[in-house]
Short mmCIF file of C-alpha atoms in Angstrom, two decimals:
data_model
loop_
_atom_site.label_atom_id
_atom_site.label_comp_id
_atom_site.label_asym_id
_atom_site.label_seq_id
_atom_site.Cartn_x
_atom_site.Cartn_y
_atom_site.Cartn_z
CA MET A 1 -154.34 -75.52 -61.97
CA ALA A 2 -150.53 -76.30 -61.85
CA ARG A 3 -149.77 -79.60 -63.52
CA ASN A 4 -147.97 -82.35 -61.57
CA ILE A 5 -144.51 -83.33 -62.44
CA GLN A 6 -144.75 -86.73 -63.92
CA SER A 7 -141.22 -87.96 -62.97
CA LEU A 8 -141.90 -87.10 -59.29
CA GLU A 9 -145.27 -88.79 -59.25
CA ARG A 10 -143.55 -91.91 -60.69
CA ALA A 11 -140.79 -91.71 -58.05
CA ALA A 12 -143.38 -91.36 -55.39
CA ALA A 13 -145.39 -94.28 -56.76
CA MET A 14 -142.13 -96.46 -56.76
CA LEU A 15 -141.41 -95.59 -53.09
CA ARG A 16 -144.91 -96.45 -52.14
CA LEU A 17 -144.62 -99.75 -53.99
CA LEU A 18 -141.34 -100.60 -52.38
CA ALA A 19 -142.90 -99.79 -48.98
CA GLY A 20 -145.59 -102.46 -49.35
CA GLY A 21 -145.87 -105.96 -50.22
CA GLU A 22 -142.47 -107.77 -50.71
CA ARG A 23 -139.45 -106.46 -49.10
CA ARG A 24 -137.52 -106.44 -52.43
CA LEU A 25 -138.62 -106.01 -56.00
CA GLY A 26 -136.88 -106.51 -59.34
CA LEU A 27 -136.69 -104.04 -62.23
CA SER A 28 -139.31 -106.03 -64.15
CA ASP A 29 -141.73 -106.29 -61.24
CA ILE A 30 -141.48 -102.53 -60.61
CA ALA A 31 -141.87 -101.62 -64.21
CA SER A 32 -144.91 -103.90 -64.68
CA ALA A 33 -146.64 -102.80 -61.51
CA LEU A 34 -146.41 -99.23 -62.58
CA GLY A 35 -146.90 -99.58 -66.25
CA LEU A 36 -143.59 -98.25 -67.24
CA ALA A 37 -140.96 -99.01 -69.64
CA LYS A 38 -138.00 -100.72 -68.09
CA GLY A 39 -135.66 -98.04 -69.36
CA THR A 40 -137.78 -95.40 -67.64
CA ALA A 41 -138.14 -97.30 -64.38
CA HIS A 42 -134.38 -97.91 -64.27
CA GLY A 43 -133.65 -94.24 -64.74
CA ILE A 44 -135.93 -93.24 -61.83
CA LEU A 45 -134.57 -96.06 -59.70
CA ARG A 46 -130.93 -95.05 -60.46
CA THR A 47 -131.83 -91.44 -59.37
CA LEU A 48 -133.44 -92.66 -56.31
CA GLN A 49 -130.53 -94.84 -55.45
CA GLN A 50 -128.03 -92.07 -55.89
CA GLU A 51 -129.96 -89.95 -53.35
CA GLY A 52 -130.02 -92.93 -50.85
CA PHE A 53 -133.83 -93.40 -51.03
CA VAL A 54 -133.48 -96.78 -52.73
CA GLU A 55 -130.84 -99.57 -52.26
CA GLN A 56 -130.06 -102.50 -54.60
CA ASP A 57 -129.10 -105.81 -53.44
CA ASP A 58 -125.83 -106.84 -55.07
CA ALA A 59 -126.65 -110.64 -55.15
CA SER A 60 -130.08 -110.44 -56.52
CA GLY A 61 -130.20 -107.11 -58.04
CA ARG A 62 -133.65 -106.42 -56.58
CA TYR A 63 -134.57 -102.88 -54.96
CA GLN A 64 -135.63 -101.99 -51.60
CA LEU A 65 -136.18 -98.72 -49.61
CA GLY A 66 -132.91 -96.96 -48.67
CA ALA A 67 -131.55 -95.69 -45.39
CA GLU A 68 -131.98 -91.89 -46.31
CA LEU A 69 -135.83 -92.46 -46.23
CA LEU A 70 -135.44 -93.92 -42.65
CA ARG A 71 -133.28 -90.99 -41.43
CA LEU A 72 -135.80 -88.52 -42.88
CA GLY A 73 -138.62 -90.34 -41.29
CA THR A 74 -136.86 -90.60 -37.89
CA THR A 75 -136.05 -86.94 -38.09
CA TYR A 76 -139.57 -86.06 -38.67
CA LEU A 77 -140.79 -88.32 -35.76
CA ASP A 78 -137.98 -86.88 -33.46
CA VAL A 79 -139.01 -83.27 -34.15
CA HIS A 80 -142.58 -84.06 -33.30
CA GLU A 81 -141.93 -86.07 -30.33
CA LEU A 82 -139.64 -83.35 -29.08
CA ARG A 83 -142.33 -80.88 -29.45
CA ALA A 84 -144.85 -83.09 -27.76
CA ARG A 85 -142.63 -83.90 -24.80
CA ALA A 86 -141.69 -80.19 -24.43
CA LEU A 87 -145.12 -78.56 -24.45
CA VAL A 88 -145.83 -78.74 -20.64
CA TRP A 89 -142.28 -77.87 -19.59
CA THR A 90 -142.06 -74.86 -21.99
CA ASP A 91 -145.24 -73.48 -20.79
CA ASP A 92 -144.00 -73.95 -17.16
CA LEU A 93 -140.78 -72.05 -18.17
CA ALA A 94 -142.70 -69.27 -19.66
CA ARG A 95 -144.74 -68.76 -16.58
CA SER A 96 -141.82 -69.07 -14.05
CA SER A 97 -139.46 -66.85 -16.13
CA GLY A 98 -142.09 -64.41 -17.58
CA GLU A 99 -140.20 -64.58 -20.84
CA SER A 100 -140.75 -66.10 -24.25
CA VAL A 101 -139.61 -69.55 -24.67
CA TYR A 102 -138.19 -71.08 -27.93
CA LEU A 103 -137.55 -74.69 -28.85
CA GLY A 104 -135.01 -74.97 -31.63
CA VAL A 105 -133.40 -77.83 -33.86
CA LEU A 106 -130.59 -77.91 -36.39
CA HIS A 107 -131.87 -77.34 -39.99
CA GLN A 108 -130.02 -76.03 -43.09
CA GLN A 109 -127.16 -74.46 -41.36
CA GLY A 110 -129.21 -72.64 -38.82
CA VAL A 111 -131.63 -72.94 -36.01
CA LEU A 112 -135.29 -73.83 -36.98
CA ILE A 113 -137.80 -72.80 -34.20
CA VAL A 114 -140.17 -75.57 -33.91
CA HIS A 115 -142.13 -74.29 -30.89
CA HIS A 116 -142.65 -70.85 -29.31
CA VAL A 117 -144.40 -69.97 -26.07
CA PHE A 118 -145.48 -66.24 -25.80
CA ARG A 119 -144.15 -64.12 -22.86
CA PRO A 120 -147.00 -64.38 -20.36
CA ASP A 121 -148.11 -60.72 -20.48
CA ASP A 122 -150.53 -58.61 -22.44
CA SER A 123 -147.80 -57.29 -24.98
CA ARG A 124 -148.23 -57.80 -28.60
CA GLN A 125 -146.10 -60.72 -29.98
CA VAL A 126 -145.58 -62.57 -33.21
CA LEU A 127 -145.60 -66.25 -33.32
CA GLU A 128 -141.96 -67.40 -34.65
CA ILE A 129 -142.41 -71.13 -35.29
CA GLY A 130 -140.59 -71.72 -38.57
CA ALA A 131 -138.25 -68.84 -38.17
CA MET A 132 -134.57 -69.33 -38.56
CA GLN A 133 -131.89 -68.20 -36.23
CA PRO A 134 -128.06 -68.14 -36.65
CA LEU A 135 -125.93 -70.81 -35.10
CA HIS A 136 -122.97 -68.64 -34.04
CA SER A 137 -124.58 -65.84 -32.17
CA THR A 138 -127.88 -66.99 -30.59
CA ALA A 139 -128.05 -69.02 -27.37
CA LEU A 140 -129.91 -71.72 -28.97
CA GLY A 141 -127.39 -71.86 -31.98
CA LYS A 142 -124.42 -72.04 -29.61
CA VAL A 143 -125.85 -74.87 -27.55
CA LEU A 144 -126.40 -76.95 -30.80
CA SER A 145 -123.03 -76.05 -32.05
CA ALA A 146 -121.47 -77.12 -28.75
CA TYR A 147 -123.14 -80.39 -28.46
CA ASP A 148 -124.11 -81.47 -31.97
CA PRO A 149 -121.06 -82.44 -34.17
CA VAL A 150 -122.94 -81.51 -37.37
CA ALA A 151 -124.10 -78.33 -35.98
CA HIS A 152 -120.47 -77.64 -35.08
CA SER A 153 -119.12 -78.35 -38.52
CA GLU A 154 -121.81 -76.17 -40.16
CA ALA A 155 -121.13 -73.15 -37.64
CA ILE A 156 -117.41 -73.43 -38.36
CA GLU A 157 -117.81 -73.47 -42.06
CA ALA A 158 -120.44 -70.91 -42.28
CA ASP A 159 -119.81 -67.15 -42.62
CA ARG A 160 -120.23 -65.96 -39.14
CA LYS A 161 -121.11 -62.45 -39.86
CA PRO A 162 -121.47 -59.80 -36.98
CA PHE A 163 -124.88 -58.64 -36.11
CA THR A 164 -123.85 -56.24 -33.23
CA ASP A 165 -120.31 -55.36 -32.07
CA ARG A 166 -120.67 -58.07 -29.47
CA THR A 167 -120.96 -61.00 -32.01
CA VAL A 168 -118.17 -63.40 -31.74
CA CYS A 169 -116.99 -64.22 -35.26
CA GLU A 170 -113.33 -65.13 -35.16
CA LEU A 171 -112.77 -68.76 -35.27
CA GLU A 172 -110.64 -69.33 -32.11
CA SER A 173 -112.81 -67.19 -29.93
CA PHE A 174 -116.01 -68.82 -31.10
CA GLU A 175 -114.46 -72.20 -30.26
CA ASN A 176 -113.53 -70.88 -26.84
CA VAL A 177 -117.15 -69.91 -26.52
CA LEU A 178 -118.36 -73.51 -27.10
CA ASP A 179 -115.78 -74.86 -24.81
CA ILE A 180 -117.34 -72.59 -21.99
CA THR A 181 -120.93 -73.65 -23.14
CA ARG A 182 -120.25 -77.42 -22.82
CA ALA A 183 -118.32 -76.83 -19.34
CA ARG A 184 -121.28 -74.96 -17.71
CA GLY A 185 -124.17 -76.77 -19.61
CA TYR A 186 -125.76 -73.56 -21.16
CA ALA A 187 -125.16 -70.88 -23.60
CA ALA A 188 -125.74 -67.20 -23.44
CA ASP A 189 -126.46 -64.46 -25.91
CA VAL A 190 -126.24 -60.97 -24.52
CA GLU A 191 -126.86 -58.44 -27.40
CA GLU A 192 -124.87 -60.56 -29.92
CA THR A 193 -127.69 -61.06 -32.27
CA TRP A 194 -130.16 -58.04 -31.59
CA GLU A 195 -129.38 -54.93 -29.55
CA GLY A 196 -131.16 -54.84 -26.29
CA VAL A 197 -132.00 -58.48 -26.37
CA ALA A 198 -130.50 -61.37 -24.15
CA GLY A 199 -131.01 -65.15 -24.30
CA VAL A 200 -130.06 -68.26 -22.52
CA ALA A 201 -130.40 -71.86 -23.75
CA ALA A 202 -129.64 -75.53 -22.80
CA PRO A 203 -129.27 -78.65 -24.74
CA ILE A 204 -131.93 -81.49 -24.98
CA HIS A 205 -130.94 -85.06 -25.23
CA ASP A 206 -132.84 -88.14 -26.44
CA ARG A 207 -132.75 -91.79 -25.10
CA ARG A 208 -129.54 -92.28 -26.88
CA ARG A 209 -128.06 -89.24 -25.07
CA MET A 210 -127.64 -87.63 -28.44
CA PRO A 211 -128.36 -83.75 -28.79
CA VAL A 212 -131.69 -83.35 -30.46
CA GLY A 213 -132.49 -79.63 -29.87
CA ALA A 214 -132.21 -76.81 -27.57
CA VAL A 215 -134.67 -74.93 -25.33
CA GLY A 216 -134.14 -71.26 -24.29
CA ILE A 217 -135.72 -67.98 -23.23
CA THR A 218 -135.16 -64.58 -24.83
CA GLY A 219 -136.08 -61.14 -23.73
CA ALA A 220 -134.96 -57.65 -22.92
CA VAL A 221 -131.47 -57.26 -21.47
CA GLU A 222 -132.82 -55.33 -18.42
CA ARG A 223 -135.09 -58.34 -17.44
CA LEU A 224 -132.69 -61.18 -18.09
CA CYS A 225 -129.57 -59.60 -16.65
CA ARG A 226 -128.51 -58.14 -13.47
CA ASP A 227 -125.16 -56.12 -13.27
CA GLY A 228 -124.34 -57.21 -16.78
CA GLU A 229 -124.67 -60.87 -15.97
CA LEU A 230 -127.62 -63.21 -16.84
CA ARG A 231 -129.68 -63.86 -13.74
CA PRO A 232 -128.82 -67.15 -12.15
CA GLU A 233 -132.30 -68.12 -11.41
CA LEU A 234 -133.34 -67.79 -15.07
CA ILE A 235 -130.28 -69.93 -16.08
CA ALA A 236 -131.30 -72.45 -13.56
CA ALA A 237 -134.87 -72.62 -14.79
CA VAL A 238 -133.81 -73.07 -18.52
CA ARG A 239 -131.59 -75.99 -17.47
CA ASP A 240 -134.12 -77.55 -15.38
CA CYS A 241 -136.53 -77.46 -18.33
CA ALA A 242 -133.96 -79.00 -20.66
CA ARG A 243 -133.43 -81.84 -18.22
CA ALA A 244 -137.12 -82.43 -17.81
CA VAL A 245 -137.65 -82.65 -21.56
CA SER A 246 -134.62 -84.89 -21.93
CA ARG A 247 -135.85 -87.14 -19.09
CA ASP A 248 -139.18 -87.48 -20.96
CA LEU A 249 -137.33 -88.48 -24.06
CA GLY A 250 -135.64 -91.19 -22.17
CA ALA A 251 -132.30 -89.65 -21.63
CA GLY A 252 -132.31 -90.17 -17.79
CA ARG A 253 -130.42 -87.83 -15.42
CA PHE A 254 -128.01 -85.51 -16.56
#
């Protein structure tokens, strides 16, 4: 059996200690409660403080939980709330479009698929929850890059490599694509990531009107496109789904 890493165990114990009981604790209190030498406790606290997990009050010198933990916790809750709110609407979208539906969020300079509804037919399909997609070429990624400033920065700074001869990689052209995405309220991917595959996606906003994810459909070009263009009824269905999820998250009407 693999041995636990002692320093991580001690750091976790500190965070639990600070999360309960008094709001702020001094170094002596923390060291005594955990049975640690003051020097050891101080070293762990300093590292946690540098990472934003712990904050020290300037006046008293006491420690409390930091804002980074709150941000991580909120992100966890947001993603799970997003999935929960989207379940019914994404099922409806899969039925009405006849295509696979994906729900994605920004994660580590890409799009993390947090929910996937299979195409409603008898074909063999692979569940892609947990898969990563690129920001610059997929419909989901372009939506996030257009509406989320953090995603935009990451897409701009990333190596936008070509996946097909249709992939938009040059910076000015990519920015133009994002401008078009914002203007029309959805993003398209017609054989920019995979040959023979098209997609369309729209943004999801929360109660603060902040972009928290994107929802879209992906399928064969011959099904999603007509005369080389995405079918308007599919675009409308995706946008309706995104608006419905946004309303359930408290965003109101868009």
